[in-house]
Tab-separated table of C-alpha atoms in Angstrom:
chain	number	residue	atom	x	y	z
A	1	UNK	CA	0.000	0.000	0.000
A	2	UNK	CA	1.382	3.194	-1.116
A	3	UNK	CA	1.970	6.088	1.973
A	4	UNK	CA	-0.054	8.387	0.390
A	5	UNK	CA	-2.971	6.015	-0.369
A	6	UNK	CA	-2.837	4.837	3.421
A	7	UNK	CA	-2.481	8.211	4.944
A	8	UNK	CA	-5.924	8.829	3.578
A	9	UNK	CA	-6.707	5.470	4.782
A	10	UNK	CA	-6.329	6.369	8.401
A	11	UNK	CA	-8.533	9.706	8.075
A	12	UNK	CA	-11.563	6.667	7.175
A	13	UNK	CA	-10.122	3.836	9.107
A	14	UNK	CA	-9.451	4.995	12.607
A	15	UNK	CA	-11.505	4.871	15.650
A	16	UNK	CA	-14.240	7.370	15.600
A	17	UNK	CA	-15.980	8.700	19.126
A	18	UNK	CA	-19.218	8.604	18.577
A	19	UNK	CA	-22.153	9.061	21.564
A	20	UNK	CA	-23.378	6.208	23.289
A	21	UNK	CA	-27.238	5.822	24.449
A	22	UNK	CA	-28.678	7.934	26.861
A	23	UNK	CA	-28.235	11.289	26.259
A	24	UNK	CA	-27.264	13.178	29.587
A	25	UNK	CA	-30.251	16.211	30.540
A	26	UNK	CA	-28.657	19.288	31.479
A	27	UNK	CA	-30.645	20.185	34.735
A	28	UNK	CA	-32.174	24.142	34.726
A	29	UNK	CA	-30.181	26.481	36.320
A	30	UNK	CA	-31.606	27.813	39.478
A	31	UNK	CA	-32.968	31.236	39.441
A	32	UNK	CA	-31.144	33.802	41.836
A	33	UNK	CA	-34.615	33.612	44.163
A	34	UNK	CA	-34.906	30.231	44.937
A	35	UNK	CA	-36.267	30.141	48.457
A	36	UNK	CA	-34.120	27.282	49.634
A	37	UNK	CA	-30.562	28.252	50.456
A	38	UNK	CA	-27.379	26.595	51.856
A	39	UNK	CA	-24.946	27.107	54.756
A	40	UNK	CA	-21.851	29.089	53.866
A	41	UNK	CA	-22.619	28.893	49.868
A	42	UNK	CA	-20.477	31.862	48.965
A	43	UNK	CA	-16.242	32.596	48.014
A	44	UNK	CA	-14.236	30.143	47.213
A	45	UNK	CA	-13.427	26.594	46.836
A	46	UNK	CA	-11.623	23.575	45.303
A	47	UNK	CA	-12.127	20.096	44.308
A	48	UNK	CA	-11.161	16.828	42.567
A	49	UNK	CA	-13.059	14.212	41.284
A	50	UNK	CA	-12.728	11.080	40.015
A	51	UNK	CA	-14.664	7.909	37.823
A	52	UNK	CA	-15.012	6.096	34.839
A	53	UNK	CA	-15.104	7.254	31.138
A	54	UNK	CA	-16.937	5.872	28.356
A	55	UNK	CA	-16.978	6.619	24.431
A	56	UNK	CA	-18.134	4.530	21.376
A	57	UNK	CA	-15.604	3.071	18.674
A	58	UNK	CA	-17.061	3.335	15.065
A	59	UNK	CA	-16.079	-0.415	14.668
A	60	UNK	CA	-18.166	-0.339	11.112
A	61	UNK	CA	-16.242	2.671	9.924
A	62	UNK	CA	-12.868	0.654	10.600
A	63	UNK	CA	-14.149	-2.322	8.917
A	64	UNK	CA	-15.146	-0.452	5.514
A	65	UNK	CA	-11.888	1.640	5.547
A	66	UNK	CA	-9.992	-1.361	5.388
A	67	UNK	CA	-11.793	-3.430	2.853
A	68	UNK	CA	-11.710	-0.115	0.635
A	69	UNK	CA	-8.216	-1.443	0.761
A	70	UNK	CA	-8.113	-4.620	0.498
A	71	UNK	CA	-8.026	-5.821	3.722
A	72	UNK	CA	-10.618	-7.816	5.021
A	73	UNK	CA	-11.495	-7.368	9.325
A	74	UNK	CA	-11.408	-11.053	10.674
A	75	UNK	CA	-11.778	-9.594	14.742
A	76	UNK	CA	-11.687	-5.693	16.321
A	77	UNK	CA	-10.905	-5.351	19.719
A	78	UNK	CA	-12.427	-2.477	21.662
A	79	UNK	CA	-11.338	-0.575	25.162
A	80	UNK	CA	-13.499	1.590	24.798
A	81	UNK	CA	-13.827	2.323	28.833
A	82	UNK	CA	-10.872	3.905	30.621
A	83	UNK	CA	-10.840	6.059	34.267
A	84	UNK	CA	-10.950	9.386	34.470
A	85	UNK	CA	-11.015	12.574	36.450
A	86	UNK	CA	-10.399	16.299	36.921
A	87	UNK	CA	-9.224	18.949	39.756
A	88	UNK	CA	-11.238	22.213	39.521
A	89	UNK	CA	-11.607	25.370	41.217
A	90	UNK	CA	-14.355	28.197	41.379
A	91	UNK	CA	-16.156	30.679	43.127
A	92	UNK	CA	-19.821	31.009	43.861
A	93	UNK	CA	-21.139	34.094	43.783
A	94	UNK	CA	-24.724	33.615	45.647
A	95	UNK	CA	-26.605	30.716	46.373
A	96	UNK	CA	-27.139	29.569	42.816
A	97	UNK	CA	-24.716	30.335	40.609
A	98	UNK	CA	-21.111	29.068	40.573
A	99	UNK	CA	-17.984	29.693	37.819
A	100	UNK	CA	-15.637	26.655	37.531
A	101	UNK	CA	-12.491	26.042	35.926
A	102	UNK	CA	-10.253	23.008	35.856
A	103	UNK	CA	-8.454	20.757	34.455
A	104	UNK	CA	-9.257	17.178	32.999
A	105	UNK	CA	-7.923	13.995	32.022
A	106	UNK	CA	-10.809	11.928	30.251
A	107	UNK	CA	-8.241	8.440	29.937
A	108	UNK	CA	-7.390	6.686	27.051
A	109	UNK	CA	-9.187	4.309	24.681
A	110	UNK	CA	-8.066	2.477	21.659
A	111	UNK	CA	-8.877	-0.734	19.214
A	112	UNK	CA	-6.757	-3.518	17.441
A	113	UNK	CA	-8.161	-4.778	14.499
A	114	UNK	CA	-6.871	-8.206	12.781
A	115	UNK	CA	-7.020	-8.244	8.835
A	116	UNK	CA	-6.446	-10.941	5.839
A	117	UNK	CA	-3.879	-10.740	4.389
A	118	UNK	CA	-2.171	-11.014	7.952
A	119	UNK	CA	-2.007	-7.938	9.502
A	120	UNK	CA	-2.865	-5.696	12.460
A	121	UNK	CA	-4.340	-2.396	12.703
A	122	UNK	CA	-3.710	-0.825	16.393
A	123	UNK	CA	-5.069	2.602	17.512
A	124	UNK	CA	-4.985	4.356	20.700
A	125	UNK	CA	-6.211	8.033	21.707
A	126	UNK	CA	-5.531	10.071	25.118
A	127	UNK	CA	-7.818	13.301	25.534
A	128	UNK	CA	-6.599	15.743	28.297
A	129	UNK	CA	-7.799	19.433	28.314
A	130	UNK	CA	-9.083	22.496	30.736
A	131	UNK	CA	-12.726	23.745	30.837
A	132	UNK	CA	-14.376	26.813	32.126
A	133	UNK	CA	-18.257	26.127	33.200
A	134	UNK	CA	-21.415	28.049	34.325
A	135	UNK	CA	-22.963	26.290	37.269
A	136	UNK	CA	-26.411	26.347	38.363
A	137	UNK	CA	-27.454	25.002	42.339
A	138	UNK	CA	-30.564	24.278	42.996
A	139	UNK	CA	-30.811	23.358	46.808
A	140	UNK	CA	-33.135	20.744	47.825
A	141	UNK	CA	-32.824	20.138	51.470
A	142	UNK	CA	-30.271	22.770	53.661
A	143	UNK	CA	-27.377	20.210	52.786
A	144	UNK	CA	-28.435	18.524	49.662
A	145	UNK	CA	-28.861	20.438	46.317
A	146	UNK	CA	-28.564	19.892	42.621
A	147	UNK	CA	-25.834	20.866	39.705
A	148	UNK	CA	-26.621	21.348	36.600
A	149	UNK	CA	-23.438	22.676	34.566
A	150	UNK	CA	-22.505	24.130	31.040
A	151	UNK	CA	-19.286	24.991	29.395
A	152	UNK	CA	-16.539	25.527	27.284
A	153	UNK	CA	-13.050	23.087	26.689
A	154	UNK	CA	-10.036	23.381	25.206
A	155	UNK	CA	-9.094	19.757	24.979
A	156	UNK	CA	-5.853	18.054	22.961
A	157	UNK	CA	-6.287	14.541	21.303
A	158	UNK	CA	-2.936	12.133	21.101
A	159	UNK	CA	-3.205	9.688	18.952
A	160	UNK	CA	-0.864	6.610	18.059
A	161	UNK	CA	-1.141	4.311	15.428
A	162	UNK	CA	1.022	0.769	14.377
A	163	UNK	CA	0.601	-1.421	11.874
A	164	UNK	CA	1.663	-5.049	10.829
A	165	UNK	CA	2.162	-7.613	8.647
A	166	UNK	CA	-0.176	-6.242	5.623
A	167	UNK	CA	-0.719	-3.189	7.426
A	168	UNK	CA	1.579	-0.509	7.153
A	169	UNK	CA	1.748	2.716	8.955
A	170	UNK	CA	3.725	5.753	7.386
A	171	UNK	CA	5.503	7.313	10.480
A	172	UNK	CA	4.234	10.773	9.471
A	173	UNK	CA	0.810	9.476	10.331
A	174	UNK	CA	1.838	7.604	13.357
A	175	UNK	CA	1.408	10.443	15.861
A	176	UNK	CA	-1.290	13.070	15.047
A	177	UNK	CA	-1.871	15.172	17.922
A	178	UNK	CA	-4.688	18.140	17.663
A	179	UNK	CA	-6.090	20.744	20.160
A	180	UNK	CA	-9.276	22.178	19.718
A	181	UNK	CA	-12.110	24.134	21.519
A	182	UNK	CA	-15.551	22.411	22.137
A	183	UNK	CA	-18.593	22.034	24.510
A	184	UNK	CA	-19.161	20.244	27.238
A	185	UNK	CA	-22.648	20.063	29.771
A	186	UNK	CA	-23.333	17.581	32.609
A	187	UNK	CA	-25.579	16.947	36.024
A	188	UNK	CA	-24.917	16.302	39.526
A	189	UNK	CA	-26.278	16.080	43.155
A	190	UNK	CA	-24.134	17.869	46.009
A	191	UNK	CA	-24.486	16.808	49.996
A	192	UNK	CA	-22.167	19.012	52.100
A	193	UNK	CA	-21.164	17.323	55.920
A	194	UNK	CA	-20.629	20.301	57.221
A	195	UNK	CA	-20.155	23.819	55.997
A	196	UNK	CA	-16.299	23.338	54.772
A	197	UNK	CA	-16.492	19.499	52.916
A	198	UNK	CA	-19.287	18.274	50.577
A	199	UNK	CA	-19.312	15.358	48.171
A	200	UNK	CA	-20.033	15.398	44.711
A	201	UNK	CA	-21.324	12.615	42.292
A	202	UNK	CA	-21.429	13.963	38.362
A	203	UNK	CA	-22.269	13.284	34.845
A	204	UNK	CA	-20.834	14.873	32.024
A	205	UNK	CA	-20.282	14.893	28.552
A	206	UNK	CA	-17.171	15.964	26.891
A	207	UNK	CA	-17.547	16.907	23.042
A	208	UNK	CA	-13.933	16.020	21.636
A	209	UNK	CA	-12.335	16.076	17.945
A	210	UNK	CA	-10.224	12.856	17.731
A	211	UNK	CA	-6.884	14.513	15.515
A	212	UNK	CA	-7.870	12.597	12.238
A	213	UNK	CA	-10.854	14.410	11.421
A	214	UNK	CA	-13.800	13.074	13.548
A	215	UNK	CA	-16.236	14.477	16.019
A	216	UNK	CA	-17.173	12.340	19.043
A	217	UNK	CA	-18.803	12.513	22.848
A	218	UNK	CA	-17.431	11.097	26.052
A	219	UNK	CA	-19.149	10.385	29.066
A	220	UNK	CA	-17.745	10.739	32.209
A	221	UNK	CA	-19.632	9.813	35.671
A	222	UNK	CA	-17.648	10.795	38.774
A	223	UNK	CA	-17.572	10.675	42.253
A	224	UNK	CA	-15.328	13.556	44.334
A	225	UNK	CA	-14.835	15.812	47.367
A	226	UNK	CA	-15.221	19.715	47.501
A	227	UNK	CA	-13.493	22.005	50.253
A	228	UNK	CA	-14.360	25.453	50.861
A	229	UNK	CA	-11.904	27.860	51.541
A	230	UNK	CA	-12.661	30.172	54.787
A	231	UNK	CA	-15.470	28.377	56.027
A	232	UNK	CA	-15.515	27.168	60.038
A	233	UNK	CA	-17.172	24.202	60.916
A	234	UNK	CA	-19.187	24.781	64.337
A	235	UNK	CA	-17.735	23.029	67.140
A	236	UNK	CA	-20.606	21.096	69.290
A	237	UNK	CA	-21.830	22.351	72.561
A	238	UNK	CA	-19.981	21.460	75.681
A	239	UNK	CA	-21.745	18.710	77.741
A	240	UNK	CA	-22.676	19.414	80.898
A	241	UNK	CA	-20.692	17.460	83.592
A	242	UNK	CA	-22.511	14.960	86.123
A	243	UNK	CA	-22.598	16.299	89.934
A	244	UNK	CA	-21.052	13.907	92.387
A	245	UNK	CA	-22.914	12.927	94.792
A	246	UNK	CA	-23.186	14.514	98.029
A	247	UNK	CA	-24.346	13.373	101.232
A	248	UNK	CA	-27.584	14.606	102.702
A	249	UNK	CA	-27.252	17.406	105.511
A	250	UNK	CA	-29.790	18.805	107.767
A	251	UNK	CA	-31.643	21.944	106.339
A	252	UNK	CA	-30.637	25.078	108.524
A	253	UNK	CA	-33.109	26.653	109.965
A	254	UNK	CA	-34.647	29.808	107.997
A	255	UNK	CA	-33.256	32.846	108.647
A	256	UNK	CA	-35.848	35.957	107.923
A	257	UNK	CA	-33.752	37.810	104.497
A	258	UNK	CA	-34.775	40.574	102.098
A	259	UNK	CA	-35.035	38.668	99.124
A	260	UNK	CA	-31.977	39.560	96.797
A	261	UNK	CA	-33.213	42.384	93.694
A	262	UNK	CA	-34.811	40.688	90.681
A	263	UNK	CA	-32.447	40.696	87.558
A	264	UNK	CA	-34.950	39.824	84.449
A	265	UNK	CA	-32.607	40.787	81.978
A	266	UNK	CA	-33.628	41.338	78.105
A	267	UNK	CA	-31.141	41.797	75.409
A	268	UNK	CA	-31.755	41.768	71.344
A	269	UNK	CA	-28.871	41.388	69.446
A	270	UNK	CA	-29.030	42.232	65.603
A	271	UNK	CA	-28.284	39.005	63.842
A	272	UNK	CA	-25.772	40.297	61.587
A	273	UNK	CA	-24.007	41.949	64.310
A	274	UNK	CA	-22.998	38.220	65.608
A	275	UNK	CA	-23.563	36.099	62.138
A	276	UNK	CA	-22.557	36.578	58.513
A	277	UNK	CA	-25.465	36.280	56.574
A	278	UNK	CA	-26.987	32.911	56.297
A	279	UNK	CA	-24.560	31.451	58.317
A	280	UNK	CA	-24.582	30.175	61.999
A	281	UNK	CA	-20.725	31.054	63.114
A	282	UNK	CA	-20.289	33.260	65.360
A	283	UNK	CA	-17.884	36.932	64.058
A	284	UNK	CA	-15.415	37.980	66.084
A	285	UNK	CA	-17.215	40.892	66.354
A	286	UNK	CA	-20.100	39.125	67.992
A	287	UNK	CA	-18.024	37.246	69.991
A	288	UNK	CA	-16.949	40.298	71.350
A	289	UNK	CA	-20.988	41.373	72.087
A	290	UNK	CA	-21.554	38.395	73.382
A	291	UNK	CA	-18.563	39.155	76.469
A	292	UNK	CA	-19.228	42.494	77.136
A	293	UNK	CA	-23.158	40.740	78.397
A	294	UNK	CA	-21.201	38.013	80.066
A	295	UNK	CA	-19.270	40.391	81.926
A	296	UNK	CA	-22.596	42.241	82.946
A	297	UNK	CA	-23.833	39.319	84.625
A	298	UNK	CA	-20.783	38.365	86.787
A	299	UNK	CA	-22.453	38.211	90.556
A	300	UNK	CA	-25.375	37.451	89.248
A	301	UNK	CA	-27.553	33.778	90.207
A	302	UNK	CA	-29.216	32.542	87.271
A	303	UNK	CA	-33.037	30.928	87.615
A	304	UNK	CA	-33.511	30.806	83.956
A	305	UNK	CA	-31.636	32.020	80.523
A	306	UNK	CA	-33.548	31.443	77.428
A	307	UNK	CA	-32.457	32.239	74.119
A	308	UNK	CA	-34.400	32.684	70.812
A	309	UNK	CA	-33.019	33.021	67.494
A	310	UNK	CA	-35.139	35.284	64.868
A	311	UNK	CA	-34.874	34.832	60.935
A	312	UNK	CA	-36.685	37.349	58.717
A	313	UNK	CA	-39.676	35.884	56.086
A	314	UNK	CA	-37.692	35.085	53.324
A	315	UNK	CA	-37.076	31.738	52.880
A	316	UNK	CA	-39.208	28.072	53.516
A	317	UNK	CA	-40.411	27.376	57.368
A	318	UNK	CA	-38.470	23.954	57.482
A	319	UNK	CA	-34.974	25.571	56.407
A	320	UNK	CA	-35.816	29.191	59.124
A	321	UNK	CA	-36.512	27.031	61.746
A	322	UNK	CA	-33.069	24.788	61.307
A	323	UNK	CA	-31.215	28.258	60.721
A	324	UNK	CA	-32.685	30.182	63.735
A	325	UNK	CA	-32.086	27.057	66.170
A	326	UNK	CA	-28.614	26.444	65.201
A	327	UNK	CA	-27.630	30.251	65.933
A	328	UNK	CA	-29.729	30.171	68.678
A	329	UNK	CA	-27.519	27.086	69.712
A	330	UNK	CA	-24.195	28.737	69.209
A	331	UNK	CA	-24.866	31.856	71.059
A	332	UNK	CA	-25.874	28.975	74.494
A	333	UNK	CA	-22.806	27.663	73.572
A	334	UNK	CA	-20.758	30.396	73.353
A	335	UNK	CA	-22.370	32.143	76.657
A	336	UNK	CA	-21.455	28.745	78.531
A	337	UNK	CA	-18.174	28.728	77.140
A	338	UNK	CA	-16.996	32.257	78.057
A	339	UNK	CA	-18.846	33.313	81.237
A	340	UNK	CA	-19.293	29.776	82.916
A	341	UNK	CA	-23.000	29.689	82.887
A	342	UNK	CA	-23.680	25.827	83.080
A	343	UNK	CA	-25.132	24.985	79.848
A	344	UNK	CA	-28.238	23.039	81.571
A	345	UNK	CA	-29.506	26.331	82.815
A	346	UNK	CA	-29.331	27.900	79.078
A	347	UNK	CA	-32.753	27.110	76.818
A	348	UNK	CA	-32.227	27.634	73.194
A	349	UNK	CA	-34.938	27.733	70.535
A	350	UNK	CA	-35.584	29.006	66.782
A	351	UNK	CA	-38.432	31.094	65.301
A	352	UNK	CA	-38.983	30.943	61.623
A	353	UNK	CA	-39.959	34.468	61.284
A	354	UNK	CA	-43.461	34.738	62.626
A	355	UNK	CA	-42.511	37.391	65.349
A	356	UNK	CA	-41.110	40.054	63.251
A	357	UNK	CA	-40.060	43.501	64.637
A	358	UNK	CA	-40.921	44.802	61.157
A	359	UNK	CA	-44.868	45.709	60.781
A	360	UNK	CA	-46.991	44.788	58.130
A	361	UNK	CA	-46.563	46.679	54.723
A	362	UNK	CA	-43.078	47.971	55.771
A	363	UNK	CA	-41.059	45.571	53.498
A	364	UNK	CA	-42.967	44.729	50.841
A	365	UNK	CA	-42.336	41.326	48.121
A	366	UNK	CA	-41.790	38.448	48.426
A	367	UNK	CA	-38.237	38.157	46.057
A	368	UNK	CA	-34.786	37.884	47.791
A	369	UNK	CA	-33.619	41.386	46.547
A	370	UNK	CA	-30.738	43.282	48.556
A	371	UNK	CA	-33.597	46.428	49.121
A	372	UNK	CA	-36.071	43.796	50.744
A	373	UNK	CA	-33.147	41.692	52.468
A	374	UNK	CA	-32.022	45.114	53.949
A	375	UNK	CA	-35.615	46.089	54.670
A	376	UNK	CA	-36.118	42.706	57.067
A	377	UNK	CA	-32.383	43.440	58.426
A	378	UNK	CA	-34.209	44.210	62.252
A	379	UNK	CA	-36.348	40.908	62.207
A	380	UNK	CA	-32.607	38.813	61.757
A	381	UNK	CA	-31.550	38.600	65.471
A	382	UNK	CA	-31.206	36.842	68.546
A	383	UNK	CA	-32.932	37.509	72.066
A	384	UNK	CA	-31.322	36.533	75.129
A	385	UNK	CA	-33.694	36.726	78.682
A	386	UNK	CA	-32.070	36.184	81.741
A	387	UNK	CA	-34.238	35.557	85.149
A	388	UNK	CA	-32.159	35.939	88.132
A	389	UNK	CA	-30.689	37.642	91.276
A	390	UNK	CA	-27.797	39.610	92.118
């Protein structure tokens, strides 16, 4: 076979990625006013992920490019399923939209195909690239939401090629190597553990060009682990130790006192004074609140604290409730921490945003916007009321 003639034999011959069945839905991107939201959703974070590729191998096409030469196929073998992966990066800029850029390495597939007269026909592709996509979240539950993901990639094919026996391959078409720009889209489901790790599981579909000429899809599903920069995970409330026990004594007898001043105490701190927004972690700046009323009630014996935590309107009942109680649990714990208040004397409850300081027609819609979330700013806050003496 001439070099020339088989040169254009390998533009017909070789492997071709085509798509396999199923064709991947590219979930809707949330709008910006969902009313579910997710702890610490905004900056930025980092990632890797990891699973198995898939892509189709025009077996036919090789068949027909090699009897146009003579060569009849007796066998083709396929590996047409490899592993692959990527690291990424991005930065989400409210609670449903996300840019994302990374690199990926989608594995390498290949064929050998036996001919008569005696020969072999061997072909093997690697497809490595970087991508930049659009991401829309939709959450779900306060920890679980859905991706949906489109984008751009700038992807280089390496091919290799041998021949034997009857098949010969001309070294200048031995190595073709081609980088190109193409699409890519994909779906996924996201649970975070805790406000700094989540897990990811993914599926995508990478549109590649081959270096000989042909368009093809891979599929990639993936399982992987995202960290987000910045965020604090909220260490657990301190457990209250178990009194020894102490022996019985006889009860003195009464002795006729003025009963010690009443201290009901009543303190409103704004919610963003203590707590970024949407988040349960306490500033440093409310940290510092928080002792400056500690240090008010040194001297002081406590009947009864209670603490309530307040979220404005805007969101769904289920996900206020778990937002208000888990600030309202960080400021007990906090309060027990620093001014040695024992934590079984501290009550701590959440209000979904049925008592709001605000009064009706004040704030009005029912959208997320900054002038509305501003508007509800004094219903965001947390209540501490202390019964005691001094």
């Amino acid at each position: 076979m001439k070099s020339d003639e088989f040169d254009q034999a390998i533009l017909e011959k070789n492997m071709k990625l085509t798509r396999i069945s199923g064709r991947l839905g590219l979930a809707a991107i949330a709008v910006v006013t969902s009313q579910f939201a997710v702890a610490d959703d905004l900056g930025w974070y980092g990632g890797a992920n990891v699973g198995r590729s898939a892509a189709t191998i025009d077996d036919a096409r090789i068949t027909s490019g090699l009897l146009t030469r003579g060569l009849a196929t007796t066998s083709i073998t396929d590996q047409d399923r490899s592993t692959g992966g990527k690291f990424f990066g991005g930065y989400q800029f409210n609670r449903n939209f996300a840019l994302e850029g990374g690199y990926f390495d989608l594995g390498k597939f290949g064929f050998a195909a036996t001919t008569v007269p005696a020969g072999t026909l061997t072909g093997n592709i690697r497809l490595q690239g970087w991508n930049l996509d659009a991401v829309g979240i939709l959450p779900v539950t306060e920890k679980l939401s859905v991706l949906g993901r489109v984008g751009v990639t700038n992807a280089r094919a390496r091919d290799s090629f041998s021949g034997t026996g009857a098949v010969n391959v001309p070294y200048s078409s031995a190595n073709p190597s081609q980088r190109d720009t193409n699409y890519k889209f994909g779906v996924g489901v996201q649970y975070a553990f805790n406000d700094a790790l989540a897990m990811r599981v993914e599926a995508e579909r990478y549109r590649v060009n081959d270096a000989v000429g042909n368009k093809g899809d891979v599929d990639l599903v993936s399982v992987g682990l995202v960290y987000r920069f910045g965020a604090k995970v909220q260490a657990p409330a301190p457990r209250e130790a178990t009194p020894e026990p102490v022996a019985a004594v006889p009860a003195p007898e009464p002795v006729a006192v003025m009963p010690p001043p009443a201290l009901p105490t009543r303190v409103t701190f704004s919610a963003d004074s203590l707590f970024d927004f949407d988040k349960a972690a306490i500033k440093p700046e409310g940290r510092q609140a928080l002792d400056k009323f500690a240090a008010d009630l040194k001297g002081a014996s406590f009947d009864a604290i209670t603490v309530t935590g307040h979220t404005d309107r805007i969101g769904s009942h289920d996900y206020n409730m778990a937002l208000s109680t888990r600030r309202a649990e960080a400021v007990k714990s906090y309060l027990a921490e620093s001014a040695g208040i024992p934590a079984g004397k501290i009550a701590a409850r959440g209000m979904d945003g049925a008592d709001p300081v605000t009064k009706p027609g004040d704030c009005k819609g029912n959208k997320a916007t900054r002038a509305l979330i501003a508007c509800l700013q004094p219903d965001r806050r947390v209540e501490v009321e202390v019964s005691g003496t001094r």
